[in-house]
């Protein structure tokens, strides 16, 4: 997260990221970072679910200095620090 913070990136999804006010789409500049975060954060949350067929991860974003993992189904955002500290409940 510090690397993204240092580069002033506050949004990262599978296909792109932001650079200041500009969204850079279809870019794999941060593919390794996304894959690592997905594996360590998203998989940890989704491993608690019995049926993951209804779950759709969307993006990582930084809001006021706090990083979140955000799902579109169900619509929920969880602080990454809460996930890392095992302070979250099931999505569904």
mmCIF file as gemmi writes it, N, C-alpha and C atoms, coordinates in Angstrom:
data_model
loop_
_atom_site.group_PDB
_atom_site.id
_atom_site.type_symbol
_atom_site.label_atom_id
_atom_site.label_alt_id
_atom_site.label_comp_id
_atom_site.label_asym_id
_atom_site.label_entity_id
_atom_site.label_seq_id
_atom_site.pdbx_PDB_ins_code
_atom_site.Cartn_x
_atom_site.Cartn_y
_atom_site.Cartn_z
_atom_site.occupancy
_atom_site.B_iso_or_equiv
_atom_site.pdbx_formal_charge
_atom_site.auth_seq_id
_atom_site.auth_asym_id
_atom_site.pdbx_PDB_model_num
ATOM 1 N N . UNK Axp A 1 ? 0.822 -1.179 0 1 0 ? 1 A 1
ATOM 2 C CA . UNK Axp A 1 ? 0 0 0 1 0 ? 1 A 1
ATOM 3 C C . UNK Axp A 1 ? 0.879 1.261 0 1 0 ? 1 A 1
ATOM 4 N N . UNK Axp A 2 ? 2.018 1.178 0.659 1 0 ? 2 A 1
ATOM 5 C CA . UNK Axp A 2 ? 2.892 2.354 0.707 1 0 ? 2 A 1
ATOM 6 C C . UNK Axp A 2 ? 3.377 2.745 -0.681 1 0 ? 2 A 1
ATOM 7 N N . UNK Axp A 3 ? 3.677 1.739 -1.521 1 0 ? 3 A 1
ATOM 8 C CA . UNK Axp A 3 ? 4.124 2.037 -2.887 1 0 ? 3 A 1
ATOM 9 C C . UNK Axp A 3 ? 3.048 2.811 -3.626 1 0 ? 3 A 1
ATOM 10 N N . UNK Axp A 4 ? 1.798 2.363 -3.503 1 0 ? 4 A 1
ATOM 11 C CA . UNK Axp A 4 ? 0.689 3.06 -4.156 1 0 ? 4 A 1
ATOM 12 C C . UNK Axp A 4 ? 0.514 4.457 -3.566 1 0 ? 4 A 1
ATOM 13 N N . UNK Axp A 5 ? 0.594 4.557 -2.242 1 0 ? 5 A 1
ATOM 14 C CA . UNK Axp A 5 ? 0.479 5.865 -1.59 1 0 ? 5 A 1
ATOM 15 C C . UNK Axp A 5 ? 1.563 6.819 -2.076 1 0 ? 5 A 1
ATOM 16 N N . UNK Axp A 6 ? 2.793 6.333 -2.143 1 0 ? 6 A 1
ATOM 17 C CA . UNK Axp A 6 ? 3.916 7.178 -2.566 1 0 ? 6 A 1
ATOM 18 C C . UNK Axp A 6 ? 3.763 7.675 -4.004 1 0 ? 6 A 1
ATOM 19 N N . UNK Axp A 7 ? 3.066 6.898 -4.82 1 0 ? 7 A 1
ATOM 20 C CA . UNK Axp A 7 ? 2.837 7.293 -6.212 1 0 ? 7 A 1
ATOM 21 C C . UNK Axp A 7 ? 1.528 8.049 -6.39 1 0 ? 7 A 1
ATOM 22 N N . UNK Axp A 8 ? 0.842 8.344 -5.271 1 0 ? 8 A 1
ATOM 23 C CA . UNK Axp A 8 ? -0.433 9.07 -5.262 1 0 ? 8 A 1
ATOM 24 C C . UNK Axp A 8 ? -1.53 8.324 -6.015 1 0 ? 8 A 1
ATOM 25 N N . UNK Axp A 9 ? -1.47 7.013 -5.924 1 0 ? 9 A 1
ATOM 26 C CA . UNK Axp A 9 ? -2.511 6.178 -6.51 1 0 ? 9 A 1
ATOM 27 C C . UNK Axp A 9 ? -3.474 5.818 -5.396 1 0 ? 9 A 1
ATOM 28 N N . UNK Axp A 10 ? -4.759 6.092 -5.619 1 0 ? 10 A 1
ATOM 29 C CA . UNK Axp A 10 ? -5.733 5.771 -4.575 1 0 ? 10 A 1
ATOM 30 C C . UNK Axp A 10 ? -6.888 4.921 -5.095 1 0 ? 10 A 1
ATOM 31 N N . UNK Axp A 11 ? -6.672 4.303 -6.245 1 0 ? 11 A 1
ATOM 32 C CA . UNK Axp A 11 ? -7.671 3.411 -6.819 1 0 ? 11 A 1
ATOM 33 C C . UNK Axp A 11 ? -6.944 2.366 -7.655 1 0 ? 11 A 1
ATOM 34 N N . UNK Axp A 12 ? -7.277 1.096 -7.441 1 0 ? 12 A 1
ATOM 35 C CA . UNK Axp A 12 ? -6.636 0.025 -8.191 1 0 ? 12 A 1
ATOM 36 C C . UNK Axp A 12 ? -7.646 -1.084 -8.409 1 0 ? 12 A 1
ATOM 37 N N . UNK Axp A 13 ? -7.832 -1.448 -9.675 1 0 ? 13 A 1
ATOM 38 C CA . UNK Axp A 13 ? -8.673 -2.601 -9.971 1 0 ? 13 A 1
ATOM 39 C C . UNK Axp A 13 ? -7.914 -3.508 -10.931 1 0 ? 13 A 1
ATOM 40 N N . UNK Axp A 14 ? -8.586 -4.532 -11.408 1 0 ? 14 A 1
ATOM 41 C CA . UNK Axp A 14 ? -7.94 -5.533 -12.246 1 0 ? 14 A 1
ATOM 42 C C . UNK Axp A 14 ? -7.394 -4.947 -13.544 1 0 ? 14 A 1
ATOM 43 N N . UNK Axp A 15 ? -8.022 -3.895 -14.038 1 0 ? 15 A 1
ATOM 44 C CA . UNK Axp A 15 ? -7.657 -3.349 -15.345 1 0 ? 15 A 1
ATOM 45 C C . UNK Axp A 15 ? -6.981 -1.993 -15.324 1 0 ? 15 A 1
ATOM 46 N N . UNK Axp A 16 ? -6.926 -1.34 -14.195 1 0 ? 16 A 1
ATOM 47 C CA . UNK Axp A 16 ? -6.353 -0.004 -14.204 1 0 ? 16 A 1
ATOM 48 C C . UNK Axp A 16 ? -6.178 0.591 -12.83 1 0 ? 16 A 1
ATOM 49 N N . UNK Axp A 17 ? -5.867 1.875 -12.825 1 0 ? 17 A 1
ATOM 50 C CA . UNK Axp A 17 ? -5.598 2.609 -11.599 1 0 ? 17 A 1
ATOM 51 C C . UNK Axp A 17 ? -5.783 4.084 -11.887 1 0 ? 17 A 1
ATOM 52 N N . UNK Axp A 18 ? -5.686 4.903 -10.839 1 0 ? 18 A 1
ATOM 53 C CA . UNK Axp A 18 ? -5.745 6.342 -11.077 1 0 ? 18 A 1
ATOM 54 C C . UNK Axp A 18 ? -4.341 6.921 -10.998 1 0 ? 18 A 1
ATOM 55 N N . UNK Axp A 19 ? -4.134 7.984 -11.709 1 0 ? 19 A 1
ATOM 56 C CA . UNK Axp A 19 ? -2.893 8.745 -11.638 1 0 ? 19 A 1
ATOM 57 C C . UNK Axp A 19 ? -3.322 10.195 -11.509 1 0 ? 19 A 1
ATOM 58 N N . UNK Axp A 20 ? -3.339 10.688 -10.285 1 0 ? 20 A 1
ATOM 59 C CA . UNK Axp A 20 ? -3.933 11.997 -10.015 1 0 ? 20 A 1
ATOM 60 C C . UNK Axp A 20 ? -5.417 11.921 -10.262 1 0 ? 20 A 1
ATOM 61 N N . UNK Axp A 21 ? -5.929 12.808 -11.097 1 0 ? 21 A 1
ATOM 62 C CA . UNK Axp A 21 ? -7.35 12.817 -11.421 1 0 ? 21 A 1
ATOM 63 C C . UNK Axp A 21 ? -7.684 11.94 -12.628 1 0 ? 21 A 1
ATOM 64 N N . UNK Axp A 22 ? -6.667 11.371 -13.244 1 0 ? 22 A 1
ATOM 65 C CA . UNK Axp A 22 ? -6.868 10.582 -14.459 1 0 ? 22 A 1
ATOM 66 C C . UNK Axp A 22 ? -6.947 9.087 -14.125 1 0 ? 22 A 1
ATOM 67 N N . UNK Axp A 23 ? -7.914 8.405 -14.726 1 0 ? 23 A 1
ATOM 68 C CA . UNK Axp A 23 ? -8.022 6.955 -14.602 1 0 ? 23 A 1
ATOM 69 C C . UNK Axp A 23 ? -7.279 6.335 -15.778 1 0 ? 23 A 1
ATOM 70 N N . UNK Axp A 24 ? -6.317 5.481 -15.489 1 0 ? 24 A 1
ATOM 71 C CA . UNK Axp A 24 ? -5.55 4.795 -16.519 1 0 ? 24 A 1
ATOM 72 C C . UNK Axp A 24 ? -6.156 3.4 -16.659 1 0 ? 24 A 1
ATOM 73 N N . UNK Axp A 25 ? -6.849 3.169 -17.764 1 0 ? 25 A 1
ATOM 74 C CA . UNK Axp A 25 ? -7.535 1.897 -17.984 1 0 ? 25 A 1
ATOM 75 C C . UNK Axp A 25 ? -6.712 0.967 -18.858 1 0 ? 25 A 1
ATOM 76 N N . UNK Axp A 26 ? -7.027 -0.296 -18.771 1 0 ? 26 A 1
ATOM 77 C CA . UNK Axp A 26 ? -6.361 -1.324 -19.563 1 0 ? 26 A 1
ATOM 78 C C . UNK Axp A 26 ? -4.844 -1.253 -19.397 1 0 ? 26 A 1
ATOM 79 N N . UNK Axp A 27 ? -4.421 -1.057 -18.163 1 0 ? 27 A 1
ATOM 80 C CA . UNK Axp A 27 ? -3 -0.963 -17.883 1 0 ? 27 A 1
ATOM 81 C C . UNK Axp A 27 ? -2.6 -2.065 -16.913 1 0 ? 27 A 1
ATOM 82 N N . UNK Axp A 28 ? -1.466 -2.648 -17.161 1 0 ? 28 A 1
ATOM 83 C CA . UNK Axp A 28 ? -0.965 -3.698 -16.286 1 0 ? 28 A 1
ATOM 84 C C . UNK Axp A 28 ? 0.27 -3.229 -15.521 1 0 ? 28 A 1
ATOM 85 N N . UNK Axp A 29 ? 0.401 -1.901 -15.352 1 0 ? 29 A 1
ATOM 86 C CA . UNK Axp A 29 ? 1.548 -1.339 -14.647 1 0 ? 29 A 1
ATOM 87 C C . UNK Axp A 29 ? 1.633 -1.849 -13.212 1 0 ? 29 A 1
ATOM 88 N N . UNK Axp A 30 ? 0.494 -2.112 -12.603 1 0 ? 30 A 1
ATOM 89 C CA . UNK Axp A 30 ? 0.46 -2.551 -11.212 1 0 ? 30 A 1
ATOM 90 C C . UNK Axp A 30 ? -0.206 -3.922 -11.084 1 0 ? 30 A 1
ATOM 91 N N . UNK Axp A 31 ? -0.035 -4.75 -12.097 1 0 ? 31 A 1
ATOM 92 C CA . UNK Axp A 31 ? -0.652 -6.075 -12.105 1 0 ? 31 A 1
ATOM 93 C C . UNK Axp A 31 ? -0.157 -6.925 -10.939 1 0 ? 31 A 1
ATOM 94 N N . UNK Axp A 32 ? 1.144 -6.896 -10.648 1 0 ? 32 A 1
ATOM 95 C CA . UNK Axp A 32 ? 1.69 -7.685 -9.537 1 0 ? 32 A 1
ATOM 96 C C . UNK Axp A 32 ? 1.131 -7.218 -8.205 1 0 ? 32 A 1
ATOM 97 N N . UNK Axp A 33 ? 1.008 -5.911 -8.032 1 0 ? 33 A 1
ATOM 98 C CA . UNK Axp A 33 ? 0.452 -5.382 -6.796 1 0 ? 33 A 1
ATOM 99 C C . UNK Axp A 33 ? -1.009 -5.806 -6.636 1 0 ? 33 A 1
ATOM 100 N N . UNK Axp A 34 ? -1.762 -5.719 -7.732 1 0 ? 34 A 1
ATOM 101 C CA . UNK Axp A 34 ? -3.163 -6.116 -7.675 1 0 ? 34 A 1
ATOM 102 C C . UNK Axp A 34 ? -3.281 -7.605 -7.337 1 0 ? 34 A 1
ATOM 103 N N . UNK Axp A 35 ? -2.503 -8.436 -8.004 1 0 ? 35 A 1
ATOM 104 C CA . UNK Axp A 35 ? -2.566 -9.879 -7.762 1 0 ? 35 A 1
ATOM 105 C C . UNK Axp A 35 ? -2.208 -10.215 -6.317 1 0 ? 35 A 1
ATOM 106 N N . UNK Axp A 36 ? -1.202 -9.556 -5.78 1 0 ? 36 A 1
ATOM 107 C CA . UNK Axp A 36 ? -0.807 -9.791 -4.388 1 0 ? 36 A 1
ATOM 108 C C . UNK Axp A 36 ? -1.938 -9.381 -3.433 1 0 ? 36 A 1
ATOM 109 N N . UNK Axp A 37 ? -2.475 -8.188 -3.624 1 0 ? 37 A 1
ATOM 110 C CA . UNK Axp A 37 ? -3.561 -7.723 -2.764 1 0 ? 37 A 1
ATOM 111 C C . UNK Axp A 37 ? -4.787 -8.618 -2.885 1 0 ? 37 A 1
ATOM 112 N N . UNK Axp A 38 ? -5.089 -9.031 -4.096 1 0 ? 38 A 1
ATOM 113 C CA . UNK Axp A 38 ? -6.238 -9.907 -4.308 1 0 ? 38 A 1
ATOM 114 C C . UNK Axp A 38 ? -6.051 -11.22 -3.553 1 0 ? 38 A 1
ATOM 115 N N . UNK Axp A 39 ? -4.879 -11.785 -3.679 1 0 ? 39 A 1
ATOM 116 C CA . UNK Axp A 39 ? -4.587 -13.067 -3.025 1 0 ? 39 A 1
ATOM 117 C C . UNK Axp A 39 ? -4.616 -12.936 -1.502 1 0 ? 39 A 1
ATOM 118 N N . UNK Axp A 40 ? -4.029 -11.883 -0.973 1 0 ? 40 A 1
ATOM 119 C CA . UNK Axp A 40 ? -3.899 -11.728 0.478 1 0 ? 40 A 1
ATOM 120 C C . UNK Axp A 40 ? -5.136 -11.133 1.147 1 0 ? 40 A 1
ATOM 121 N N . UNK Axp A 41 ? -5.87 -10.302 0.44 1 0 ? 41 A 1
ATOM 122 C CA . UNK Axp A 41 ? -7.004 -9.593 1.041 1 0 ? 41 A 1
ATOM 123 C C . UNK Axp A 41 ? -8.335 -10.217 0.619 1 0 ? 41 A 1
ATOM 124 N N . UNK Axp A 42 ? -8.59 -10.243 -0.66 1 0 ? 42 A 1
ATOM 125 C CA . UNK Axp A 42 ? -9.88 -10.69 -1.174 1 0 ? 42 A 1
ATOM 126 C C . UNK Axp A 42 ? -10.107 -12.169 -0.871 1 0 ? 42 A 1
ATOM 127 N N . UNK Axp A 43 ? -9.112 -12.985 -1.134 1 0 ? 43 A 1
ATOM 128 C CA . UNK Axp A 43 ? -9.259 -14.421 -0.882 1 0 ? 43 A 1
ATOM 129 C C . UNK Axp A 43 ? -9.489 -14.711 0.598 1 0 ? 43 A 1
ATOM 130 N N . UNK Axp A 44 ? -8.892 -13.917 1.476 1 0 ? 44 A 1
ATOM 131 C CA . UNK Axp A 44 ? -9.087 -14.103 2.922 1 0 ? 44 A 1
ATOM 132 C C . UNK Axp A 44 ? -10.549 -13.873 3.291 1 0 ? 44 A 1
ATOM 133 N N . UNK Axp A 45 ? -11.135 -12.826 2.74 1 0 ? 45 A 1
ATOM 134 C CA . UNK Axp A 45 ? -12.54 -12.526 3.032 1 0 ? 45 A 1
ATOM 135 C C . UNK Axp A 45 ? -13.441 -13.576 2.402 1 0 ? 45 A 1
ATOM 136 N N . UNK Axp A 46 ? -13.202 -13.869 1.147 1 0 ? 46 A 1
ATOM 137 C CA . UNK Axp A 46 ? -14.083 -14.79 0.441 1 0 ? 46 A 1
ATOM 138 C C . UNK Axp A 46 ? -13.954 -16.228 0.935 1 0 ? 46 A 1
ATOM 139 N N . UNK Axp A 47 ? -12.847 -16.561 1.588 1 0 ? 47 A 1
ATOM 140 C CA . UNK Axp A 47 ? -12.691 -17.922 2.109 1 0 ? 47 A 1
ATOM 141 C C . UNK Axp A 47 ? -13.668 -18.211 3.248 1 0 ? 47 A 1
ATOM 142 N N . UNK Axp A 48 ? -14.243 -17.188 3.828 1 0 ? 48 A 1
ATOM 143 C CA . UNK Axp A 48 ? -15.224 -17.371 4.898 1 0 ? 48 A 1
ATOM 144 C C . UNK Axp A 48 ? -16.619 -17.676 4.375 1 0 ? 48 A 1
ATOM 145 N N . UNK Axp A 49 ? -16.817 -17.463 3.103 1 0 ? 49 A 1
ATOM 146 C CA . UNK Axp A 49 ? -18.144 -17.649 2.517 1 0 ? 49 A 1
ATOM 147 C C . UNK Axp A 49 ? -18.349 -19.101 2.095 1 0 ? 49 A 1
ATOM 148 N N . UNK Axp A 50 ? -19.545 -19.587 2.281 1 0 ? 50 A 1
ATOM 149 C CA . UNK Axp A 50 ? -19.877 -20.952 1.88 1 0 ? 50 A 1
ATOM 150 C C . UNK Axp A 50 ? -20.053 -21.022 0.366 1 0 ? 50 A 1
ATOM 151 N N . UNK Axp A 51 ? -20.772 -20.059 -0.194 1 0 ? 51 A 1
ATOM 152 C CA . UNK Axp A 51 ? -21.06 -20.039 -1.625 1 0 ? 51 A 1
ATOM 153 C C . UNK Axp A 51 ? -20.481 -18.761 -2.213 1 0 ? 51 A 1
ATOM 154 N N . UNK Axp A 52 ? -19.385 -18.866 -2.937 1 0 ? 52 A 1
ATOM 155 C CA . UNK Axp A 52 ? -18.749 -17.671 -3.506 1 0 ? 52 A 1
ATOM 156 C C . UNK Axp A 52 ? -19.253 -17.345 -4.905 1 0 ? 52 A 1
ATOM 157 N N . UNK Axp A 53 ? -20.214 -18.096 -5.408 1 0 ? 53 A 1
ATOM 158 C CA . UNK Axp A 53 ? -20.713 -17.835 -6.765 1 0 ? 53 A 1
ATOM 159 C C . UNK Axp A 53 ? -21.474 -16.512 -6.85 1 0 ? 53 A 1
ATOM 160 N N . UNK Axp A 54 ? -21.928 -15.981 -5.725 1 0 ? 54 A 1
ATOM 161 C CA . UNK Axp A 54 ? -22.683 -14.727 -5.717 1 0 ? 54 A 1
ATOM 162 C C . UNK Axp A 54 ? -21.831 -13.519 -5.338 1 0 ? 54 A 1
ATOM 163 N N . UNK Axp A 55 ? -20.536 -13.698 -5.228 1 0 ? 55 A 1
ATOM 164 C CA . UNK Axp A 55 ? -19.66 -12.627 -4.748 1 0 ? 55 A 1
ATOM 165 C C . UNK Axp A 55 ? -18.841 -12.074 -5.91 1 0 ? 55 A 1
ATOM 166 N N . UNK Axp A 56 ? -18.797 -10.74 -6.034 1 0 ? 56 A 1
ATOM 167 C CA . UNK Axp A 56 ? -18.028 -10.089 -7.104 1 0 ? 56 A 1
ATOM 168 C C . UNK Axp A 56 ? -17.161 -8.989 -6.521 1 0 ? 56 A 1
ATOM 169 N N . UNK Axp A 57 ? -15.847 -9.236 -6.478 1 0 ? 57 A 1
ATOM 170 C CA . UNK Axp A 57 ? -14.93 -8.201 -6.02 1 0 ? 57 A 1
ATOM 171 C C . UNK Axp A 57 ? -14.831 -7.129 -7.091 1 0 ? 57 A 1
ATOM 172 N N . UNK Axp A 58 ? -14.672 -5.873 -6.658 1 0 ? 58 A 1
ATOM 173 C CA . UNK Axp A 58 ? -14.649 -4.766 -7.591 1 0 ? 58 A 1
ATOM 174 C C . UNK Axp A 58 ? -13.297 -4.05 -7.635 1 0 ? 58 A 1
ATOM 175 N N . UNK Axp A 59 ? -12.859 -3.418 -6.527 1 0 ? 59 A 1
ATOM 176 C CA . UNK Axp A 59 ? -11.627 -2.631 -6.564 1 0 ? 59 A 1
ATOM 177 C C . UNK Axp A 59 ? -11.097 -2.353 -5.164 1 0 ? 59 A 1
ATOM 178 N N . UNK Axp A 60 ? -9.863 -1.849 -5.124 1 0 ? 60 A 1
ATOM 179 C CA . UNK Axp A 60 ? -9.244 -1.318 -3.904 1 0 ? 60 A 1
ATOM 180 C C . UNK Axp A 60 ? -9.249 0.197 -4.045 1 0 ? 60 A 1
ATOM 181 N N . UNK Axp A 61 ? -9.563 0.887 -2.948 1 0 ? 61 A 1
ATOM 182 C CA . UNK Axp A 61 ? -9.488 2.34 -3.021 1 0 ? 61 A 1
ATOM 183 C C . UNK Axp A 61 ? -9.079 2.926 -1.686 1 0 ? 61 A 1
ATOM 184 N N . UNK Axp A 62 ? -8.502 4.109 -1.775 1 0 ? 62 A 1
ATOM 185 C CA . UNK Axp A 62 ? -8.026 4.837 -0.604 1 0 ? 62 A 1
ATOM 186 C C . UNK Axp A 62 ? -8.953 6.026 -0.399 1 0 ? 62 A 1
ATOM 187 N N . UNK Axp A 63 ? -9.585 6.047 0.769 1 0 ? 63 A 1
ATOM 188 C CA . UNK Axp A 63 ? -10.49 7.14 1.114 1 0 ? 63 A 1
ATOM 189 C C . UNK Axp A 63 ? -9.952 7.799 2.375 1 0 ? 63 A 1
ATOM 190 N N . UNK Axp A 64 ? -9.543 9.046 2.239 1 0 ? 64 A 1
ATOM 191 C CA . UNK Axp A 64 ? -9.019 9.816 3.372 1 0 ? 64 A 1
ATOM 192 C C . UNK Axp A 64 ? -7.894 9.086 4.091 1 0 ? 64 A 1
ATOM 193 N N . UNK Axp A 65 ? -6.993 8.471 3.326 1 0 ? 65 A 1
ATOM 194 C CA . UNK Axp A 65 ? -5.827 7.819 3.901 1 0 ? 65 A 1
ATOM 195 C C . UNK Axp A 65 ? -6.062 6.396 4.387 1 0 ? 65 A 1
ATOM 196 N N . UNK Axp A 66 ? -7.243 5.873 4.195 1 0 ? 66 A 1
ATOM 197 C CA . UNK Axp A 66 ? -7.586 4.514 4.63 1 0 ? 66 A 1
ATOM 198 C C . UNK Axp A 66 ? -7.906 3.662 3.404 1 0 ? 66 A 1
ATOM 199 N N . UNK Axp A 67 ? -7.225 2.522 3.255 1 0 ? 67 A 1
ATOM 200 C CA . UNK Axp A 67 ? -7.458 1.636 2.121 1 0 ? 67 A 1
ATOM 201 C C . UNK Axp A 67 ? -8.603 0.681 2.394 1 0 ? 67 A 1
ATOM 202 N N . UNK Axp A 68 ? -9.441 0.471 1.369 1 0 ? 68 A 1
ATOM 203 C CA . UNK Axp A 68 ? -10.603 -0.405 1.444 1 0 ? 68 A 1
ATOM 204 C C . UNK Axp A 68 ? -10.569 -1.415 0.304 1 0 ? 68 A 1
ATOM 205 N N . UNK Axp A 69 ? -11.16 -2.57 0.551 1 0 ? 69 A 1
ATOM 206 C CA . UNK Axp A 69 ? -11.464 -3.54 -0.489 1 0 ? 69 A 1
ATOM 207 C C . UNK Axp A 69 ? -12.968 -3.441 -0.703 1 0 ? 69 A 1
ATOM 208 N N . UNK Axp A 70 ? -13.393 -3.325 -1.963 1 0 ? 70 A 1
ATOM 209 C CA . UNK Axp A 70 ? -14.807 -3.065 -2.259 1 0 ? 70 A 1
ATOM 210 C C . UNK Axp A 70 ? -15.366 -4.123 -3.203 1 0 ? 70 A 1
ATOM 211 N N . UNK Axp A 71 ? -16.501 -4.65 -2.822 1 0 ? 71 A 1
ATOM 212 C CA . UNK Axp A 71 ? -17.222 -5.634 -3.63 1 0 ? 71 A 1
ATOM 213 C C . UNK Axp A 71 ? -18.453 -4.971 -4.229 1 0 ? 71 A 1
ATOM 214 N N . UNK Axp A 72 ? -18.854 -5.43 -5.415 1 0 ? 72 A 1
ATOM 215 C CA . UNK Axp A 72 ? -20.077 -4.903 -6.021 1 0 ? 72 A 1
ATOM 216 C C . UNK Axp A 72 ? -21.261 -5.813 -5.736 1 0 ? 72 A 1
ATOM 217 N N . UNK Axp A 73 ? -20.979 -7.066 -5.408 1 0 ? 73 A 1
ATOM 218 C CA . UNK Axp A 73 ? -22.051 -7.99 -5.035 1 0 ? 73 A 1
ATOM 219 C C . UNK Axp A 73 ? -21.542 -8.874 -3.911 1 0 ? 73 A 1
ATOM 220 N N . UNK Axp A 74 ? -21.971 -8.641 -2.707 1 0 ? 74 A 1
ATOM 221 C CA . UNK Axp A 74 ? -22.873 -7.58 -2.282 1 0 ? 74 A 1
ATOM 222 C C . UNK Axp A 74 ? -22.126 -6.244 -2.241 1 0 ? 74 A 1
ATOM 223 N N . UNK Axp A 75 ? -22.854 -5.145 -2.225 1 0 ? 75 A 1
ATOM 224 C CA . UNK Axp A 75 ? -22.22 -3.833 -2.152 1 0 ? 75 A 1
ATOM 225 C C . UNK Axp A 75 ? -21.688 -3.624 -0.743 1 0 ? 75 A 1
ATOM 226 N N . UNK Axp A 76 ? -20.375 -3.751 -0.614 1 0 ? 76 A 1
ATOM 227 C CA . UNK Axp A 76 ? -19.749 -3.598 0.7 1 0 ? 76 A 1
ATOM 228 C C . UNK Axp A 76 ? -18.286 -3.208 0.524 1 0 ? 76 A 1
ATOM 229 N N . UNK Axp A 77 ? -17.81 -2.363 1.42 1 0 ? 77 A 1
ATOM 230 C CA . UNK Axp A 77 ? -16.398 -1.994 1.492 1 0 ? 77 A 1
ATOM 231 C C . UNK Axp A 77 ? -15.902 -2.337 2.886 1 0 ? 77 A 1
ATOM 232 N N . UNK Axp A 78 ? -14.719 -2.932 2.955 1 0 ? 78 A 1
ATOM 233 C CA . UNK Axp A 78 ? -14.129 -3.295 4.234 1 0 ? 78 A 1
ATOM 234 C C . UNK Axp A 78 ? -12.725 -2.711 4.293 1 0 ? 78 A 1
ATOM 235 N N . UNK Axp A 79 ? -12.385 -2.112 5.427 1 0 ? 79 A 1
ATOM 236 C CA . UNK Axp A 79 ? -11.044 -1.576 5.601 1 0 ? 79 A 1
ATOM 237 C C . UNK Axp A 79 ? -10.032 -2.714 5.501 1 0 ? 79 A 1
ATOM 238 N N . UNK Axp A 80 ? -8.981 -2.476 4.746 1 0 ? 80 A 1
ATOM 239 C CA . UNK Axp A 80 ? -7.955 -3.497 4.581 1 0 ? 80 A 1
ATOM 240 C C . UNK Axp A 80 ? -7.304 -3.83 5.916 1 0 ? 80 A 1
ATOM 241 N N . UNK Axp A 81 ? -7.083 -2.836 6.765 1 0 ? 81 A 1
ATOM 242 C CA . UNK Axp A 81 ? -6.508 -3.113 8.088 1 0 ? 81 A 1
ATOM 243 C C . UNK Axp A 81 ? -7.404 -4.026 8.9 1 0 ? 81 A 1
ATOM 244 N N . UNK Axp A 82 ? -8.715 -3.869 8.785 1 0 ? 82 A 1
ATOM 245 C CA . UNK Axp A 82 ? -9.633 -4.762 9.496 1 0 ? 82 A 1
ATOM 246 C C . UNK Axp A 82 ? -9.522 -6.189 8.968 1 0 ? 82 A 1
ATOM 247 N N . UNK Axp A 83 ? -9.35 -6.324 7.668 1 0 ? 83 A 1
ATOM 248 C CA . UNK Axp A 83 ? -9.196 -7.663 7.089 1 0 ? 83 A 1
ATOM 249 C C . UNK Axp A 83 ? -7.9 -8.293 7.581 1 0 ? 83 A 1
ATOM 250 N N . UNK Axp A 84 ? -6.821 -7.54 7.54 1 0 ? 84 A 1
ATOM 251 C CA . UNK Axp A 84 ? -5.532 -8.069 7.973 1 0 ? 84 A 1
ATOM 252 C C . UNK Axp A 84 ? -5.535 -8.439 9.453 1 0 ? 84 A 1
ATOM 253 N N . UNK Axp A 85 ? -6.315 -7.704 10.253 1 0 ? 85 A 1
ATOM 254 C CA . UNK Axp A 85 ? -6.405 -7.964 11.69 1 0 ? 85 A 1
ATOM 255 C C . UNK Axp A 85 ? -7.571 -8.88 12.054 1 0 ? 85 A 1
ATOM 256 N N . UNK Axp A 86 ? -8.17 -9.479 11.036 1 0 ? 86 A 1
ATOM 257 C CA . UNK Axp A 86 ? -9.278 -10.43 11.221 1 0 ? 86 A 1
ATOM 258 C C . UNK Axp A 86 ? -10.453 -9.813 11.992 1 0 ? 86 A 1
ATOM 259 N N . UNK Axp A 87 ? -10.767 -8.554 11.684 1 0 ? 87 A 1
ATOM 260 C CA . UNK Axp A 87 ? -11.856 -7.844 12.335 1 0 ? 87 A 1
ATOM 261 C C . UNK Axp A 87 ? -12.966 -7.541 11.324 1 0 ? 87 A 1
ATOM 262 N N . UNK Axp A 88 ? -13.493 -8.586 10.727 1 0 ? 88 A 1
ATOM 263 C CA . UNK Axp A 88 ? -14.561 -8.41 9.759 1 0 ? 88 A 1
ATOM 264 C C . UNK Axp A 88 ? -15.474 -9.619 9.832 1 0 ? 88 A 1
ATOM 265 N N . UNK Axp A 89 ? -16.679 -9.456 9.331 1 0 ? 89 A 1
ATOM 266 C CA . UNK Axp A 89 ? -17.613 -10.575 9.32 1 0 ? 89 A 1
ATOM 267 C C . UNK Axp A 89 ? -17.843 -11.016 7.872 1 0 ? 89 A 1
ATOM 268 N N . UNK Axp A 90 ? -18.672 -12.003 7.697 1 0 ? 90 A 1
ATOM 269 C CA . UNK Axp A 90 ? -18.97 -12.498 6.368 1 0 ? 90 A 1
ATOM 270 C C . UNK Axp A 90 ? -19.598 -11.42 5.494 1 0 ? 90 A 1
ATOM 271 N N . UNK Axp A 91 ? -19.436 -11.566 4.194 1 0 ? 91 A 1
ATOM 272 C CA . UNK Axp A 91 ? -20.037 -10.623 3.247 1 0 ? 91 A 1
ATOM 273 C C . UNK Axp A 91 ? -21.529 -10.836 3.153 1 0 ? 91 A 1
ATOM 274 N N . UNK Axp A 92 ? -21.957 -12.078 3.088 1 0 ? 92 A 1
ATOM 275 C CA . UNK Axp A 92 ? -23.374 -12.393 2.895 1 0 ? 92 A 1
ATOM 276 C C . UNK Axp A 92 ? -24.019 -12.791 4.2 1 0 ? 92 A 1
